[in-house]
Coordinates of C-alpha atoms in Angstrom, one line a residue:
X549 CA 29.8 -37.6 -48.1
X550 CA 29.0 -39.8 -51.2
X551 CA 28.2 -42.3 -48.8
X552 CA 25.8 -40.5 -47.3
X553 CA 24.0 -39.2 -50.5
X554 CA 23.6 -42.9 -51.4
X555 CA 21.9 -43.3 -48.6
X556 CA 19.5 -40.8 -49.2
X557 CA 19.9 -42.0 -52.9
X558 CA 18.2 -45.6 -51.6
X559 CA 15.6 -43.6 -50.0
X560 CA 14.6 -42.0 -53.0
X561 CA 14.2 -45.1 -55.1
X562 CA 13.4 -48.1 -52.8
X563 CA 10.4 -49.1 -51.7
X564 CA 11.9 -52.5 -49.4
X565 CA 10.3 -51.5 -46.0
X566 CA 13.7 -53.5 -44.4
X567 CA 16.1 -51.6 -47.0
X568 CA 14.2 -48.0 -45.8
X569 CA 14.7 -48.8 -42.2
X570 CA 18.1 -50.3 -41.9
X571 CA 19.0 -46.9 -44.1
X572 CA 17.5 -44.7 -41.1
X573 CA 18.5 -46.5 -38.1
X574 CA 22.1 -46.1 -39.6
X575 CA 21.3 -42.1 -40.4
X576 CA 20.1 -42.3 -36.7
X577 CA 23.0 -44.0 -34.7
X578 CA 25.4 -41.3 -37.1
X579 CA 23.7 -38.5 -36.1
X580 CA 23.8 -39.7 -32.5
X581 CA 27.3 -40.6 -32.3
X582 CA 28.8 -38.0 -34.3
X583 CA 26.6 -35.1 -32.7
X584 CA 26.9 -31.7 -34.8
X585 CA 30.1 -32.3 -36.8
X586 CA 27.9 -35.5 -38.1
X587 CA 24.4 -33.3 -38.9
X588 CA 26.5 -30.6 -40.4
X589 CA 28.5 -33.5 -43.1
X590 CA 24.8 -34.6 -43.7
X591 CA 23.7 -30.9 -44.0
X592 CA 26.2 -30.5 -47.0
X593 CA 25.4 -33.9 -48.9
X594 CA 21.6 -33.2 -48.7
X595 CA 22.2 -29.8 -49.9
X596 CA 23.0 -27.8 -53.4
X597 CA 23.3 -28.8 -56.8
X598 CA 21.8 -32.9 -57.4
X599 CA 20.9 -33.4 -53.8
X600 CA 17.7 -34.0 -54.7
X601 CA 14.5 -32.9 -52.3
X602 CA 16.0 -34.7 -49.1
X603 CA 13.5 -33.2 -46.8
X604 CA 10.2 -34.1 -49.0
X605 CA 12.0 -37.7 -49.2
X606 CA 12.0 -37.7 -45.3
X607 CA 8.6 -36.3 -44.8
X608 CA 7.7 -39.3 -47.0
X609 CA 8.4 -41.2 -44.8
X610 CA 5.9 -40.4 -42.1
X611 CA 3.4 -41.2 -44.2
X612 CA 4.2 -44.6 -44.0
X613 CA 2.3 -46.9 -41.7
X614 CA 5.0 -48.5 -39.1
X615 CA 6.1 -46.6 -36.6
X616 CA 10.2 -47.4 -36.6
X617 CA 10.2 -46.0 -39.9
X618 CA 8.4 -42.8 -39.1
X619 CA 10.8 -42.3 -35.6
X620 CA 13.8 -42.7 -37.0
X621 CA 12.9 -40.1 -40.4
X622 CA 11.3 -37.6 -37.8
X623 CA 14.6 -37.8 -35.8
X624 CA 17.0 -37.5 -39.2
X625 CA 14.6 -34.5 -40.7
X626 CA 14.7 -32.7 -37.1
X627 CA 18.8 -33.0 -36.8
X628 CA 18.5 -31.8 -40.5
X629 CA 16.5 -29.1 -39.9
X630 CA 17.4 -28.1 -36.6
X631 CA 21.3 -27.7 -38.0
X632 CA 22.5 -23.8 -37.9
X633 CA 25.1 -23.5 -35.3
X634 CA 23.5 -20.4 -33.5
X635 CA 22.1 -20.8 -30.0
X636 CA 18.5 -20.1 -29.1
X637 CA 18.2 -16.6 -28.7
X638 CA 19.1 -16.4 -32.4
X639 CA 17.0 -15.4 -35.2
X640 CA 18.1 -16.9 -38.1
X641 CA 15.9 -18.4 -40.8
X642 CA 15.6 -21.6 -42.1
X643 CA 13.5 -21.3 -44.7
X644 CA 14.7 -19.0 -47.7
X645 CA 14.2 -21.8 -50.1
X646 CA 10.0 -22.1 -50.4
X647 CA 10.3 -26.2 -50.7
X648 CA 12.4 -25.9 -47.4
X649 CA 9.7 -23.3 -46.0
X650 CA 7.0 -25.7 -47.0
X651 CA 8.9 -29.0 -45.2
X652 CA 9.1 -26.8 -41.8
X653 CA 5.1 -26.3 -42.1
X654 CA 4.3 -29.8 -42.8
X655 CA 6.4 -31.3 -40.1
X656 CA 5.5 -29.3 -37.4
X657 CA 1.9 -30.0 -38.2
X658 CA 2.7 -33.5 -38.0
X659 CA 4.5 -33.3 -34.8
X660 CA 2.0 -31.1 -33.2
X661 CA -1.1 -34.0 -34.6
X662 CA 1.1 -36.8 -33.1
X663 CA 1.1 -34.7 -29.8
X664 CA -2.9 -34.2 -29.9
X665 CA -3.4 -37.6 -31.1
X666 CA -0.6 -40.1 -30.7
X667 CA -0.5 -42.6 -33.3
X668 CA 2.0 -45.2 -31.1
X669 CA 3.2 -45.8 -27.7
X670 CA 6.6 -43.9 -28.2
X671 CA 4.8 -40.8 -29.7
X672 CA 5.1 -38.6 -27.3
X673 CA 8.9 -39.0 -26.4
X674 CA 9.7 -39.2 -30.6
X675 CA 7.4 -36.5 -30.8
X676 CA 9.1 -33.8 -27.9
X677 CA 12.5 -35.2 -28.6
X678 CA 12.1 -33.8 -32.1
X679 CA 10.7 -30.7 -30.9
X680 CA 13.2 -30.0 -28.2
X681 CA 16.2 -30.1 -31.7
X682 CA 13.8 -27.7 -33.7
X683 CA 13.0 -25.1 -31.8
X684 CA 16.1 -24.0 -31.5
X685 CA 15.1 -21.9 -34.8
X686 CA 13.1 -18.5 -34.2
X687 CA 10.9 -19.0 -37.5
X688 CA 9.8 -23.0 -36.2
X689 CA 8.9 -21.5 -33.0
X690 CA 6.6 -19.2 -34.8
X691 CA 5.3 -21.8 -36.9
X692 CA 5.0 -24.0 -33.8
X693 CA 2.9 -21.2 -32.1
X694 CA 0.6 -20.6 -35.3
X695 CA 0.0 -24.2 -35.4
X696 CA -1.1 -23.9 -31.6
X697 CA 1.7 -26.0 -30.4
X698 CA 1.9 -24.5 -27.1
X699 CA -1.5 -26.1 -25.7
X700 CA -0.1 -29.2 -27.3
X701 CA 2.8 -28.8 -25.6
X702 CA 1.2 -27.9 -22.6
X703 CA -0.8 -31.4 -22.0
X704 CA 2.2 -33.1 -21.8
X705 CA 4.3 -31.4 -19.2
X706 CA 4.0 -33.5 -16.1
X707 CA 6.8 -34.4 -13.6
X708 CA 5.3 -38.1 -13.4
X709 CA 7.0 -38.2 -17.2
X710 CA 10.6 -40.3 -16.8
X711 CA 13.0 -37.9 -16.7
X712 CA 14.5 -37.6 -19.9
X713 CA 11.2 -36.9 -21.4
X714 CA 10.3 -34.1 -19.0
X715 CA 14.1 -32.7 -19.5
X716 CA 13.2 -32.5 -23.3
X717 CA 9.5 -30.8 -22.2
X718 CA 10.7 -28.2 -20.4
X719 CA 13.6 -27.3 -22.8
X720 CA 11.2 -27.3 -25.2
X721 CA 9.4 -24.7 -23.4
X722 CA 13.1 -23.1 -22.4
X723 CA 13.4 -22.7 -25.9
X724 CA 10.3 -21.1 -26.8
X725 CA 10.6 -18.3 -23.9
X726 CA 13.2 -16.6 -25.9
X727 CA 10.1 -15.7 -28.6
X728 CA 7.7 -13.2 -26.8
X729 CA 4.7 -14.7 -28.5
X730 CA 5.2 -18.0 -26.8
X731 CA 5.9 -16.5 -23.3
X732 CA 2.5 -14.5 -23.7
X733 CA 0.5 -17.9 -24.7
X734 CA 2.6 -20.2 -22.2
X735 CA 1.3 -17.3 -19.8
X736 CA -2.4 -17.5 -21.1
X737 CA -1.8 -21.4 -20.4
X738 CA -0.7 -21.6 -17.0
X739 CA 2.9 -23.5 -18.1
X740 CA 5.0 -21.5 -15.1
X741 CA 2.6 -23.4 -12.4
X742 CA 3.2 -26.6 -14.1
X743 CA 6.7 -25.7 -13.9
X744 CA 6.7 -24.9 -10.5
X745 CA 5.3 -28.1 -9.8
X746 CA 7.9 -29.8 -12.0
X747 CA 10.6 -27.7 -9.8
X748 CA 8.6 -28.9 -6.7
X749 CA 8.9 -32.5 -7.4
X750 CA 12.4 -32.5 -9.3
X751 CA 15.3 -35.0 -8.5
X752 CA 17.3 -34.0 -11.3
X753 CA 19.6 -31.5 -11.5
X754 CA 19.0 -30.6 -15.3
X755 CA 15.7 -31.3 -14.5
X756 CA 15.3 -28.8 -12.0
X757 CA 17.7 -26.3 -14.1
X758 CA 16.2 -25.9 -17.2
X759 CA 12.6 -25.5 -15.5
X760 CA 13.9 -22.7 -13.1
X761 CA 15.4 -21.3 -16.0
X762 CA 12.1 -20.9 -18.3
X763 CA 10.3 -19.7 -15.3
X764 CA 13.0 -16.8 -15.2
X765 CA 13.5 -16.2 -18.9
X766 CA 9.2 -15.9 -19.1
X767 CA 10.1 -13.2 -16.3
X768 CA 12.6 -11.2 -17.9
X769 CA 10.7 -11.7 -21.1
X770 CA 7.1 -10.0 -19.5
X771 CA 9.7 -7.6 -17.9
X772 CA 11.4 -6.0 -21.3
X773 CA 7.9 -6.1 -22.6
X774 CA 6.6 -3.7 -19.8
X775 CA 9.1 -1.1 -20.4
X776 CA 7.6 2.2 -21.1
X777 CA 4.3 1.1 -21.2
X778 CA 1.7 2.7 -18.9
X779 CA 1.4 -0.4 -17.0
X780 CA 3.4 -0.7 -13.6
X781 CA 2.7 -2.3 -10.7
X782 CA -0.8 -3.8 -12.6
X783 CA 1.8 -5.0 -15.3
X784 CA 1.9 -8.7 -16.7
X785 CA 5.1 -9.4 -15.1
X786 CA 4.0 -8.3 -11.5
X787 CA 0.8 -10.4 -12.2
X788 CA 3.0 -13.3 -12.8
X789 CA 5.2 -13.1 -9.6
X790 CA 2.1 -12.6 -7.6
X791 CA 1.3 -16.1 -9.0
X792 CA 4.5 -17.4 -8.5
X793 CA 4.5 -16.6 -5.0
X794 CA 1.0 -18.0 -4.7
X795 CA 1.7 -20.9 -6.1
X796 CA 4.9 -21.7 -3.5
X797 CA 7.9 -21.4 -6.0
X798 CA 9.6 -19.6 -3.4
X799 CA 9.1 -22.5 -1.0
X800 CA 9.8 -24.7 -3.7
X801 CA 13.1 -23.2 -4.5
X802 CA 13.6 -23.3 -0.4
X803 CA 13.2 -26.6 -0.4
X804 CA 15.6 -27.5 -3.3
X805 CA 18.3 -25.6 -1.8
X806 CA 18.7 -28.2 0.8
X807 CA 20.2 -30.4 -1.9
X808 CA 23.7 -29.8 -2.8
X809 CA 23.8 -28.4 -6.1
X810 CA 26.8 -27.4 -8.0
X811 CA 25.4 -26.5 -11.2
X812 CA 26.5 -22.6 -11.2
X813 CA 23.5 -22.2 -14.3
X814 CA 21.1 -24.0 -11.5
X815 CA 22.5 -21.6 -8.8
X816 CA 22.3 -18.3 -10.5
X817 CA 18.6 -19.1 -12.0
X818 CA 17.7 -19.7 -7.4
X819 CA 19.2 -16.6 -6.8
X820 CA 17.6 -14.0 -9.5
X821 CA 14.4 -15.8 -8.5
X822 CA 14.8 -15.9 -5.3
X823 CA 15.6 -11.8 -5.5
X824 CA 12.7 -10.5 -7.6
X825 CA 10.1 -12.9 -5.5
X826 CA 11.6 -11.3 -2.4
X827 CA 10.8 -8.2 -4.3
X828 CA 7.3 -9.3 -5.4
X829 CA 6.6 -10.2 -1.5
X830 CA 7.6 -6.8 -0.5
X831 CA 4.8 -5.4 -3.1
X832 CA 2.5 -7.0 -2.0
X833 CA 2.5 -7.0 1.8
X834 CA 2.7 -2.9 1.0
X835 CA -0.9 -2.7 -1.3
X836 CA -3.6 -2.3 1.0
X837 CA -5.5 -1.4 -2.2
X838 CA -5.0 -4.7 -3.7
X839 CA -6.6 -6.4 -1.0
X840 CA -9.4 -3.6 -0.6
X841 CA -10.7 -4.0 -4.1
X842 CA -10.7 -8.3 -3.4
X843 CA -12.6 -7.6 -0.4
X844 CA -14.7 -4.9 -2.0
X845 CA -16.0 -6.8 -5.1
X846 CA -17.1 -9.3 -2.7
X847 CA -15.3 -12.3 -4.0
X848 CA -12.1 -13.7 -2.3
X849 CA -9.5 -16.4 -3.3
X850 CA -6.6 -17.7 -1.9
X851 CA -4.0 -14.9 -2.8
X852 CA -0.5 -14.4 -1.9
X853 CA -1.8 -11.1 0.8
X854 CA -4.2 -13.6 3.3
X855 CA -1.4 -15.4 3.9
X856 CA 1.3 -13.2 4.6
X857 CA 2.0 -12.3 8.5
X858 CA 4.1 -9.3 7.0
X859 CA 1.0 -8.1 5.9
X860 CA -1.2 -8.6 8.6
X861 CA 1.3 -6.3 10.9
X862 CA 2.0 -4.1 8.4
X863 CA -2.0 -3.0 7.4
X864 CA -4.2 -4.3 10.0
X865 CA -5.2 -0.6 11.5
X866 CA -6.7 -0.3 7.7
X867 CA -9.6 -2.3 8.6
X868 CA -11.0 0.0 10.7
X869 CA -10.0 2.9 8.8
X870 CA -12.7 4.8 6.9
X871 CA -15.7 3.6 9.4
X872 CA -14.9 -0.1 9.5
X873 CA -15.4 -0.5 5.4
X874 CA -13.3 -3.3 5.1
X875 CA -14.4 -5.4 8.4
X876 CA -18.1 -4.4 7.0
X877 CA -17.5 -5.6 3.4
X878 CA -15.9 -9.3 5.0
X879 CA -19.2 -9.2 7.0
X880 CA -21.3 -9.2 4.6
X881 CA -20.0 -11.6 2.6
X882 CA -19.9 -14.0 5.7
X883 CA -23.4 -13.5 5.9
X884 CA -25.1 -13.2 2.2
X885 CA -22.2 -15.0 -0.1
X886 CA -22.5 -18.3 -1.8
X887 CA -19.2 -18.8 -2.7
X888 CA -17.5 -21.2 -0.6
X889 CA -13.8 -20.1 -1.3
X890 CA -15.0 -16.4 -0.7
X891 CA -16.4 -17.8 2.6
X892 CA -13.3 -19.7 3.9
X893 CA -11.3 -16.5 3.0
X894 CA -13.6 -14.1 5.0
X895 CA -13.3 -16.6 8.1
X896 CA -9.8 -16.3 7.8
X897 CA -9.4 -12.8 7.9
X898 CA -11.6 -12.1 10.3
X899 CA -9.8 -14.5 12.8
X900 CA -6.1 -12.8 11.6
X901 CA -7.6 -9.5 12.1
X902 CA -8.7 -10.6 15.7
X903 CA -5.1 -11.7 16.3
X904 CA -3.3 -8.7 15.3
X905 CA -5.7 -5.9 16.8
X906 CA -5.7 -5.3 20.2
X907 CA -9.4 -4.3 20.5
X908 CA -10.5 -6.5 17.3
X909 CA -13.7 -7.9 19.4
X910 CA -15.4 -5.1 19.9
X911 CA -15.6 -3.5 16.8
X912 CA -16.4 -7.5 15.1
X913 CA -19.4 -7.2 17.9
X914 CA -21.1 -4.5 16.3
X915 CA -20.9 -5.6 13.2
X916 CA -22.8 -9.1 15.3
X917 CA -20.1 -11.4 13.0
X918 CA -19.4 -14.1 15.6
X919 CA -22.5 -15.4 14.9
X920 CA -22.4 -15.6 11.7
X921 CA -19.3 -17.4 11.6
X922 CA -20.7 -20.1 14.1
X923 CA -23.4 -20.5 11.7
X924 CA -20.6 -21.2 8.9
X925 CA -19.5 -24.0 11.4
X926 CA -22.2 -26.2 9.8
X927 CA -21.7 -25.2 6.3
X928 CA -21.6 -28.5 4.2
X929 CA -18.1 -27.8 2.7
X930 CA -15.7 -29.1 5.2
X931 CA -13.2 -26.4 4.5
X932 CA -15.8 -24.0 4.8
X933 CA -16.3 -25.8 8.5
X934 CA -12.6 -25.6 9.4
X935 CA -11.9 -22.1 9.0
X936 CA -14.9 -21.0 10.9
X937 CA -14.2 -23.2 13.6
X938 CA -10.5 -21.9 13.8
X939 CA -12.1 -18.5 13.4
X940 CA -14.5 -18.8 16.2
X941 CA -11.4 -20.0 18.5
X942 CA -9.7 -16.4 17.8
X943 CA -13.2 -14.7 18.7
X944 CA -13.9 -16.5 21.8
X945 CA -10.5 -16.9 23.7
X946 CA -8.3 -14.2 24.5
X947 CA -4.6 -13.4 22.9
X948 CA -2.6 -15.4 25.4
X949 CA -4.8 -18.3 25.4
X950 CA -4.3 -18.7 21.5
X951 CA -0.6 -18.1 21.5
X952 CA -0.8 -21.1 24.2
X953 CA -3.2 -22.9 22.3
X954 CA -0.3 -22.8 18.6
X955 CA 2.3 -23.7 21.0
X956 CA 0.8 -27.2 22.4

């Protein structure tokens, strides 16, 4: 211990950029040997009576201009920090002493500046390495939100990173889905289709682990949240498994499973997500209503419903229900919208509604929508082109010619 408040004795008092340096990288390699029984010896020499302020020492040192000397004091200050033997659901505070308060403020606004601006190559690894010790603490993931660290955050989550530094990302945002603040911005952000795409692309296994295992803590999060609120099936957490599920995590997860995976964390994150999308699909496939206000307000998109056989089977006699509303609402966006994802929806309907109704033709002849989907054949957006073309094949041949059309 006394060795260890010379250290930060020397730090105090010298000004020797080499003295400062070979101090840290020592502090450093300690803390990364000795793990926690190593922070929590430093935790008691930099603390109490004659300690001396250890933490505005080390935020000193970021304000010096090399880099080495500003990694290694954002490493030792964020092992420091980060030091409260309580996992991450806890609450515990930090800061009851106002100098400490202050220190957590002004470092993570210096973290969160280095990820908006980067002031070295190895930023952005120091930077979310850091991050990924402190936010184990409730009241630093509230001062990371306030600071608008998510967004920050955000930028940098890509599964090109190497994989340590992605590992770090997505605990980092592991971490923070235990505060419901967070889990409401990462929401507002996007951050479970990036993780999706992380989970997608994954070939590590704690890669892959801790990302599954955000994307089910945001869940359960939006879930608790929900409880006894007048919100149901419109809730924030259905709205986020609708996007799931359109953005292929099921698939993704499909696909994983192939691999053989022993991690039982890994394996019991695939099954509860695996469940509740299973779940979500089931919703879905059963709302006409859902897809009758899309159609109805004109404007379509690539949702989870056009998609899903299940609910082609299951609702297609509703498109002739109530004097053909629906087929006349897809009509007339075939023929008066500009929208060119609202057109290649409306092509694809029409052609899965000719597929799964006997007698689909004749009521689409009335409405005179073949050709206005042969005119779409010449639209200038290619996708545009390609599902009018497919559409026009399902308006022109009969029901056995198309099933022996898919099978050559």
């Amino acid at each position: 211990m006394l060795y260890v408040q010379a250290f930060f004795s020397l730090l105090r008092s010298i000004a020797s950029e080499e003295v400062v340096q070979y101090v840290l990288a020592l502090l450093e390699d300690m803390i990364k040997e000795g793990g926690s029984p190593v922070v929590s010896l430093l935790k008691q020499a930099t603390t109490g009576q004659g300690s001396g302020d250890t933490c505005a020492i080390l935020l000193r040192m970021l304000q010096r201009p090399d880099w080495f000397t500003k990694e290694k004091a954002a490493f030792v200050l964020s092992s420091l920090l980060s030091f409260s033997g309580v996992g991450p659901g806890s609450s515990s505070s930090l800061g009851d002493d106002p100098s400490t308060s202050q220190s957590l403020h002004t470092f993570v606004e210096w973290l969160c500046n280095e990820l908006r601006t980067p002031s070295n190559d190895r930023s952005e690894q120091t930077t979310i390495t850091c991050l990924s010790l402190l936010l184990k603490s409730m009241e630093i993931r509230e001062i990371f939100l306030k600071s608008n660290g998510v967004g920050c955050l955000c930028a940098h989550l890509a599964p090109s990173h190497r994989t340590q530094t992605l590992y770090e990302c997505c605990l980092c945002f592991w971490l923070l889905s235990f505060y419901s603040g967070a889990v409401n911005e990462m929401v507002h952000l996007n951050v479970p289709k990036k993780l999706i795409e992380v989970v997608r692309q994954a070939n590590k296994e704690k890669v892959l682990r801790v990302a599954l295992m955000c994307i089910e803590n945001v869940l359960k999060c939006l879930k608790e949240a929900g409880k006894g609120t007048a919100e149901d099936s419109d809730s924030k957490y259905s709205k986020l498994l609708s996007k799931l599920l359109e953005n292929g995590l099921n698939k993704a997860i499909a696909t994983q499973r192939m691999n053989s995976y022993n991690d039982e964390e890994l394996l019991s994150s695939m099954e509860w997500l695996e469940e509740k999308l299973e779940q979500g699909v089931k919703r879905e496939i059963s709302s006409f209503d859902k897809y009758a206000d899309e159609v109805l307000s004109g404007t379509l998109d690539w949702t989870l419903l056009h998609k899903q056989e299940k609910f082609w089977k299951m609702n297609v006699n509703n498109f002739v229900a109530k004097d053909c509303a629906i087929l006349k609402a897809l009509a007339r966006i075939l023929e008066s919208s500009t929208d060119e994802r609202s057109l290649q929806v409306a092509c694809h309907d029409i052609g899965q509604f000719v597929s799964h109704f006997p007698h689909g033709r004749g009521y689409l002849r009335s409405l005179k929508v073949k050709p206005m989907v042969m005119k779409l054949m010449a639209h200038p957006d290619p996708e545009v082109q390609k599902q009018a073309l497919m559409c026009t094949q399902k308006l022109m041949l009969s029901k056995d010619s198309l099933d022996l059309l898919s099978l050559s």
